[in-house]
Amino acid sequence: MRINKTILTIGLPALLMFALLAFFRQSGNAVEAPKAPPAPVAVDSTKCIAQTEYMRANHMKVLYEWRNSSVREGNRVFIAQNGSRFQKSLKTCLGCHATNRLFCFNCHMYANVRPKCWNCHLSPMETP
Amino acid sequence: MKKVLMPLAMVATLALVAYVGVEFLKLQFIFGVVIPYTAAVLFVAGFLFRIADWLIRPVPFRIPTTAGQEKSLDWIRRNPIESPHRAWEAAARVLSEVLLFRSLFRNIRAELRKDASLAYASNKWLWLGGLAFHWSLLVIVLRHARFFFAMVPGFADFLDHADSFFDVTLPAFYISDAIALGAITFLVARRFFDAKVRMISLPTDYFPLFLIGGIVLIGVLMRYVVRLNVMPVKDLMLQLMNFGFDPPGEIGTLFYVHLFLISVLLAYFPLSKLMHMGGIFLSPTRNLCNNSREKRHVNPWNSDIKFRTYSEYEDDFREKMKKAGLPVEKQ
């Protein structure tokens, strides 16, 4: 009885830690040898990659997917619904949207959501 | 078994009600505006009623607790926090109970050994689990201030930063989410696995645990898995704070389930054991000074007794007493 309890008190937290570890690592470990990436496309900022309504509600999912697939899997080409191809890069978005320096910040300040994009990337507020 | 499954089924049904109501019957206005207002009114009115009800109950006598030495002779060392004799000492006792769960720290577990001897041992797990549960819930609730105010108060900002300190996953993972889920799991498991606690656990013990667990779980899902659009959520919350009645915008159904379960929790609050939130401040063994030796406490609703003193008696019978040769005090 005594030993069982010791196992439990040590084992359960350990199990929890492993579960958390798996959660944090996400799916980044099961990558096969990278395939030859599709030919890069030029940054095209003349049109948006999706409908405005869709982008308003889901831009974070798109950016999250872009980050993972482009940085971790090397797949830097996004094929939009209508078949046009875009470079998976913040530059694609900001090429147009940076004309309004407060484009991101208006809503993000209001909703108090602060993703860490600008820890690495240059924000439209910082560009001259 | 039934007393676990019943509350679980109730929470599941409540969640389903909100899901069906919003997803299929399109009752966004009912679940987003009407029910939250109703729940808030029930919560505030019920809470105030309960507290007022407790406040007007007279508590004439002090209940001495044996946890510490009461103030006595000068050379007897006393314990000011456990056995207070001044108001601020009593306040310290209440606060140590509210903030640190002082009395749970003294929790002792009795266990019948195999050789039929009874053993007692200090058991701090409940204290630790309870502390983790309540503090993480408090942090989570305060953190939600970012949805309720246009200008987010400083403490909420600070909590938000401190809570997402690890800065892993996107959006940043909150430590308090993990602690709350872990603590709820522990508190439920404790009721399952300890035979004595299982015996005394009632559906009213499981229901709030499952309800809060469901709320936290759906919150976690919304943040990390579904990644809900928060703009219309903030619109709705600011509107509710300003007592507006506009229909809510395009928000995912999961949010309405979250909001409905919180509304149920608020409405259920004054009717349930959750009232310990207010009641703990009114608990007489915590908030009254142990000064029965120092001060005489008279029951204020004792009926007045007409005493007849000896001098009054003598005044009435003085002459007769003198004649009978009895000694009198006043001539």
XYZ file of C-alpha atoms in Angstrom:
459
model
C 0.000 0.000 0.000
C 2.782 2.334 1.055
C 4.873 1.725 -2.083
C 1.860 2.112 -4.341
C 1.200 5.512 -2.900
C 4.802 6.580 -3.439
C 4.592 5.430 -7.026
C 1.389 7.380 -7.420
C 2.730 10.592 -5.931
C 5.829 10.475 -8.100
C 4.293 8.811 -11.144
C 1.264 11.012 -11.608
C 3.168 14.318 -11.731
C 5.730 12.698 -13.990
C 2.983 11.503 -16.300
C 1.491 14.976 -16.263
C 4.856 16.502 -17.138
C 5.243 14.124 -20.072
C 1.739 14.934 -21.267
C 2.516 18.648 -21.038
C 5.813 18.120 -22.818
C 4.034 16.318 -25.637
C 1.518 19.163 -25.776
C 4.217 21.793 -26.046
C 6.258 19.968 -28.630
C 3.101 19.582 -30.711
C 3.656 17.749 -33.957
C 7.098 19.132 -34.653
C 8.925 15.862 -34.080
C 7.300 13.572 -36.639
C 8.691 15.237 -39.716
C 10.222 13.091 -42.424
C 13.104 14.191 -44.549
C 11.983 17.493 -46.088
C 10.685 17.102 -49.601
C 11.881 19.460 -52.245
C 9.941 22.643 -51.495
C 7.732 23.970 -54.273
C 9.227 26.732 -56.309
C 9.001 30.001 -54.408
C 6.579 32.612 -55.653
C 7.172 36.314 -55.665
C 5.562 38.334 -52.907
C 2.248 39.450 -54.316
C 0.402 42.035 -52.278
C -2.018 43.298 -54.878
C -4.916 41.179 -53.622
C -5.889 39.529 -50.354
C -5.524 35.790 -49.856
C -9.158 35.385 -48.722
C -12.390 37.234 -48.094
C -12.222 40.147 -45.637
C -14.880 38.613 -43.370
C -12.985 35.340 -43.212
C -9.675 37.083 -42.536
C -11.151 39.211 -39.745
C -12.237 36.139 -37.810
C -9.516 33.680 -38.792
C -6.290 35.549 -39.597
C -4.680 34.116 -36.452
C -5.322 30.566 -37.614
C -3.889 31.355 -41.048
C -0.780 32.972 -39.579
C -0.337 30.122 -37.103
C -0.556 27.591 -39.909
C 1.843 29.644 -42.036
C 4.366 29.893 -39.252
C 4.372 26.160 -38.612
C 4.398 24.986 -42.193
C 6.867 27.527 -43.532
C 9.360 27.578 -40.655
C 9.171 23.944 -39.590
C 8.393 22.171 -42.865
C 9.866 24.604 -45.332
C 6.656 24.859 -47.313
C 6.547 28.537 -48.142
C 3.829 28.573 -50.782
C 0.181 29.123 -49.944
C -2.452 28.183 -52.496
C -5.583 30.250 -52.058
C -9.125 29.044 -52.628
C -9.204 30.468 -56.131
C -5.919 28.808 -57.043
C -3.617 31.817 -56.882
C -0.326 31.280 -55.084
C 1.138 33.422 -52.325
C 4.420 33.496 -50.484
C 3.803 32.513 -46.832
C 5.309 35.607 -45.349
C 4.256 38.548 -43.246
C 5.558 40.640 -46.137
C 2.659 39.381 -48.268
C 0.216 40.848 -45.759
C 2.123 43.965 -44.835
C 2.939 44.867 -48.408
C -0.573 46.230 -48.532
C -1.809 46.455 -44.952
C 1.201 48.375 -43.629
C -0.036 51.491 -45.403
C -2.221 51.935 -42.355
C 0.265 51.824 -39.511
C -2.482 51.065 -36.999
C -3.970 48.266 -39.096
C -3.092 45.548 -36.555
C -3.098 47.671 -33.441
C -6.576 49.189 -33.655
C -8.294 45.906 -32.955
C -5.526 44.246 -30.984
C -5.407 47.093 -28.494
C -9.190 47.038 -28.207
C -9.394 43.291 -27.586
C -6.194 43.332 -25.531
C -4.679 40.481 -27.482
C -0.929 40.671 -27.793
C 0.708 37.912 -29.797
C 4.492 38.149 -29.908
C 4.793 38.837 -33.653
C 6.871 41.970 -33.172
C 9.418 40.326 -30.902
C 11.134 39.272 -34.123
C 9.325 40.946 -37.005
C 9.390 44.645 -37.662
C 5.945 46.074 -36.949
C 4.335 48.690 -39.224
C 4.651 51.112 -36.308
C 8.436 50.782 -36.388
C 8.968 51.161 -40.121
C 9.526 54.707 -41.341
C -22.527 6.079 -8.313
C -25.794 7.848 -8.929
C -24.683 10.852 -6.920
C -21.711 11.309 -9.274
C -23.474 10.580 -12.542
C -26.483 12.780 -11.821
C -24.525 16.060 -11.516
C -22.297 15.031 -14.429
C -25.375 14.439 -16.571
C -26.799 17.764 -15.414
C -23.707 19.708 -16.451
C -23.621 17.872 -19.787
C -27.314 18.619 -20.347
C -26.819 22.291 -19.520
C -23.931 22.509 -21.975
C -26.048 20.743 -24.589
C -28.972 23.113 -23.986
C -26.773 26.103 -24.775
C -25.206 24.341 -27.773
C -28.528 23.342 -29.322
C -30.117 26.690 -28.466
C -27.434 28.662 -30.271
C -26.309 26.303 -33.026
C -29.739 25.168 -34.215
C -32.394 27.439 -32.741
C -30.340 30.638 -33.203
C -31.184 31.995 -29.756
C -28.048 34.172 -29.612
C -29.921 37.022 -27.974
C -31.400 34.806 -25.237
C -28.091 33.108 -24.392
C -25.878 36.146 -24.985
C -27.904 38.903 -23.327
C -31.067 37.816 -21.489
C -29.686 34.879 -19.523
C -26.444 36.602 -18.423
C -28.414 39.621 -17.134
C -30.893 37.386 -15.321
C -28.090 35.359 -13.782
C -26.238 38.495 -12.675
C -29.374 39.879 -11.013
C -30.061 36.555 -9.282
C -26.450 36.372 -8.142
C -26.239 39.882 -6.710
C -29.701 39.823 -5.101
C -29.278 36.300 -3.746
C -25.794 36.986 -2.434
C -26.882 40.186 -0.682
C -29.961 38.471 0.745
C -27.898 35.613 2.130
C -25.302 37.928 3.671
C -27.956 40.273 5.124
C -29.784 37.258 6.510
C -26.618 36.084 8.243
C -25.675 39.564 9.404
C -28.942 40.183 11.282
C -28.659 36.901 13.205
C -27.373 37.884 16.656
C -24.200 36.200 17.861
C -24.105 37.133 21.560
C -21.454 34.756 22.837
C -17.894 34.066 21.842
C -17.043 30.558 20.763
C -13.659 29.776 22.291
C -11.480 27.653 20.033
C -8.716 25.594 21.495
C -6.190 26.285 18.771
C -4.276 28.867 20.828
C -3.883 30.171 24.367
C -6.393 32.866 25.231
C -5.220 36.095 26.852
C -4.984 35.358 30.529
C -2.451 36.226 33.231
C 0.517 38.268 32.100
C 3.028 35.471 32.524
C 1.090 33.002 30.390
C 2.226 33.252 26.807
C -0.748 33.815 24.554
C -1.335 33.260 20.843
C -2.647 36.476 19.295
C -3.675 35.059 15.897
C -5.270 31.783 16.982
C -6.941 33.303 20.014
C -7.358 37.022 19.364
C -8.437 39.534 21.937
C -8.310 42.675 19.793
C -10.271 43.391 16.633
C -7.199 43.558 14.351
C -6.018 40.187 15.678
C -9.410 38.706 14.829
C -9.150 40.326 11.397
C -5.765 38.653 10.955
C -7.351 35.327 11.879
C -10.129 35.799 9.305
C -7.654 36.844 6.609
C -5.303 33.944 7.294
C -8.309 31.689 6.854
C -9.499 33.393 3.671
C -6.129 33.803 1.979
C -4.164 30.828 3.279
C -6.795 28.313 4.470
C -5.259 28.179 7.940
C -7.683 25.609 9.342
C -7.197 23.207 6.425
C -3.480 23.335 7.145
C -4.287 21.560 10.408
C -6.123 18.811 8.551
C -5.469 15.402 10.061
C -6.231 12.108 8.439
C -7.391 9.182 10.525
C -6.583 5.750 9.182
C -7.418 2.290 10.473
C -4.264 0.221 10.131
C -4.210 -3.462 9.213
C -3.525 -4.422 12.844
C -6.729 -2.558 13.815
C -4.874 0.344 15.405
C -6.039 3.848 14.581
C -3.370 6.163 13.250
C -3.500 9.901 12.733
C -1.232 11.789 10.407
C -0.972 15.288 9.093
C -2.551 15.516 5.664
C -1.749 18.649 3.708
C -2.927 17.525 0.268
C -6.407 18.928 0.653
C -4.939 22.216 1.820
C -2.580 22.366 -1.138
C -5.235 21.295 -3.653
C -7.775 23.745 -2.279
C -5.279 26.573 -2.272
C -4.224 25.848 -5.859
C -7.866 25.615 -6.957
C -9.081 28.826 -5.328
C -6.087 30.983 -6.190
C -5.934 29.875 -9.795
C -9.669 30.524 -10.152
C -9.210 33.981 -8.657
C -6.398 34.731 -11.105
C -8.509 33.449 -14.001
C -11.493 35.589 -12.984
C -9.376 38.730 -12.520
C -7.628 38.088 -15.820
C -11.018 38.157 -17.529
C -11.180 41.881 -16.705
C -9.602 42.403 -20.117
C -12.951 41.506 -21.675
C -15.052 43.708 -19.413
C -13.289 47.069 -19.561
C -12.367 49.181 -22.558
C -9.285 50.402 -20.685
C -7.871 47.248 -19.134
C -7.027 47.841 -15.453
C -3.357 47.555 -14.532
C -3.703 44.544 -12.272
C -5.356 42.519 -15.052
C -2.540 43.450 -17.404
C 0.029 42.436 -14.837
C -1.719 39.124 -14.102
C -1.954 38.448 -17.812
C 1.795 38.945 -18.249
C 2.712 36.971 -15.145
C 0.347 34.151 -16.040
C 1.709 33.753 -19.569
C 5.253 33.979 -18.230
C 6.453 30.796 -19.971
C 5.471 32.267 -23.328
C 5.021 28.918 -25.022
C 2.337 27.964 -27.578
C 0.284 30.489 -29.493
C -1.654 32.168 -27.908
C 0.599 32.160 -24.883
C -0.130 29.369 -22.431
C -1.553 30.440 -19.051
C -0.094 28.693 -16.005
C -3.319 29.182 -14.038
C -5.299 27.172 -16.627
C -3.144 24.131 -16.021
C -3.177 24.575 -12.238
C -6.965 24.993 -12.166
C -7.567 21.893 -14.278
C -5.082 19.878 -12.237
C -6.576 21.023 -8.924
C -10.150 20.264 -10.023
C -9.042 16.806 -11.124
C -7.408 16.255 -7.753
C -10.428 17.495 -5.793
C -12.787 15.222 -7.746
C -10.398 12.268 -7.503
C -10.136 12.799 -3.770
C -13.890 12.348 -3.436
C -13.716 9.140 -5.486
C -10.764 7.382 -3.943
C -11.020 8.185 -0.247
C -13.790 5.908 1.070
C -14.696 8.216 3.957
C -14.945 11.288 1.750
C -16.828 9.302 -0.901
C -19.357 8.363 1.788
C -20.115 11.950 2.789
C -19.967 13.433 -0.738
C -23.312 14.560 -2.087
C -24.487 15.565 -5.563
C -24.227 19.174 -4.370
C -20.499 18.592 -3.842
C -19.937 17.172 -7.296
C -22.147 19.560 -9.238
C -20.118 22.770 -8.654
C -16.877 20.875 -9.283
C -18.121 19.511 -12.604
C -19.661 22.855 -13.518
C -16.460 24.810 -12.844
C -14.433 22.074 -14.516
C -16.655 22.346 -17.583
C -16.312 26.122 -17.673
C -12.528 25.962 -17.437
C -12.313 23.180 -20.006
C -14.423 25.087 -22.537
C -12.371 28.229 -21.856
C -9.189 26.286 -22.563
C -10.696 24.821 -25.729
C -11.740 28.272 -26.964
C -8.302 29.713 -26.391
C -5.893 27.024 -27.507
C -7.817 24.722 -29.823
C -10.671 26.513 -31.568
C -8.994 29.971 -31.428
C -12.190 31.959 -31.207
C -12.415 35.457 -32.648
C -12.434 37.693 -29.548
C -13.528 40.951 -31.178
C -17.309 40.268 -31.041
C -16.813 38.740 -27.571
C -15.284 41.965 -26.319
C -18.084 43.942 -28.027
C -20.688 41.843 -26.230
C -18.988 42.067 -22.851
C -18.545 45.847 -23.053
C -22.195 46.079 -24.023
C -23.276 43.972 -21.049
C -21.165 46.174 -18.779
C -23.025 49.229 -20.116
C -26.462 47.594 -19.733
C -27.074 47.567 -23.473
C -29.504 45.273 -25.244
C -28.108 44.958 -28.782
C -27.963 41.451 -30.244
C -24.457 39.936 -30.106
C -22.287 39.656 -33.215
C -20.970 36.548 -34.940
C -19.435 34.469 -32.110
C -18.614 30.748 -32.060
C -21.135 28.498 -30.315
C -18.561 27.327 -27.775
C -18.537 30.822 -26.291
C -22.266 30.645 -25.609
C -21.825 27.301 -23.864
C -19.100 28.895 -21.711
C -21.290 31.912 -20.957
C -24.361 29.797 -20.207
C -22.492 27.562 -17.764
C -21.167 30.682 -16.013
C -24.712 32.078 -15.868
C -25.878 28.811 -14.301
C -23.017 29.025 -11.808
C -23.949 32.597 -10.892
C -27.636 31.807 -10.461
C -26.825 28.647 -8.482
C -24.294 30.416 -6.283
C -26.592 31.894 -3.568
C -28.512 28.622 -3.284
C -25.516 26.446 -2.657
C -22.463 25.670 -0.585
C -20.579 28.107 -2.802
C -21.884 30.819 -0.453
C -18.872 30.007 1.716
C -17.307 32.778 -0.364
C -19.248 35.341 1.668
C -19.967 33.199 4.678
C -16.356 32.690 5.642
C -16.150 36.344 6.649
C -19.125 35.900 8.972
C -17.976 32.709 10.624
C -18.155 33.349 14.405
C -15.311 31.023 15.327
C -13.026 33.147 13.127
C -14.197 36.751 13.389
C -14.991 37.123 17.093
C -12.369 37.816 19.752
C -11.761 35.067 22.287
C -12.137 37.410 25.250
C -14.689 35.641 27.428
C -12.373 35.828 30.458
C -11.600 39.475 29.918
C -15.080 40.769 29.211
C -18.538 39.675 30.298
C -20.827 39.048 27.335
C -24.493 39.377 28.225
C -27.154 37.902 26.029
C -28.940 41.037 24.738
C -32.312 39.380 24.293
C -32.602 38.043 27.837
C -35.769 39.516 29.382
C -35.121 42.056 32.131
C -35.264 40.574 35.596
C -36.584 42.790 38.419
C -34.115 42.316 41.257
C -35.084 43.215 44.850
C -32.039 44.240 46.803
C -31.600 43.835 50.539
C -31.722 47.587 51.166
C -35.111 47.776 49.414
C -36.310 44.900 51.598
C -35.059 46.608 54.705
C -36.741 49.888 53.686
C -40.055 48.037 53.517
C -39.763 46.169 56.791
C -37.474 48.359 58.937
C -40.027 49.211 61.612
C -41.228 45.630 61.921
C -37.665 44.361 62.118
C -36.845 46.845 64.875
C -39.901 45.775 66.863
C -38.909 42.134 66.515
C -35.401 43.022 67.686
C -33.665 42.149 64.402
C -30.501 44.066 63.518
C -30.902 46.653 60.745
C -28.188 48.322 58.663
C -29.772 51.756 58.452
C -31.400 53.265 61.519
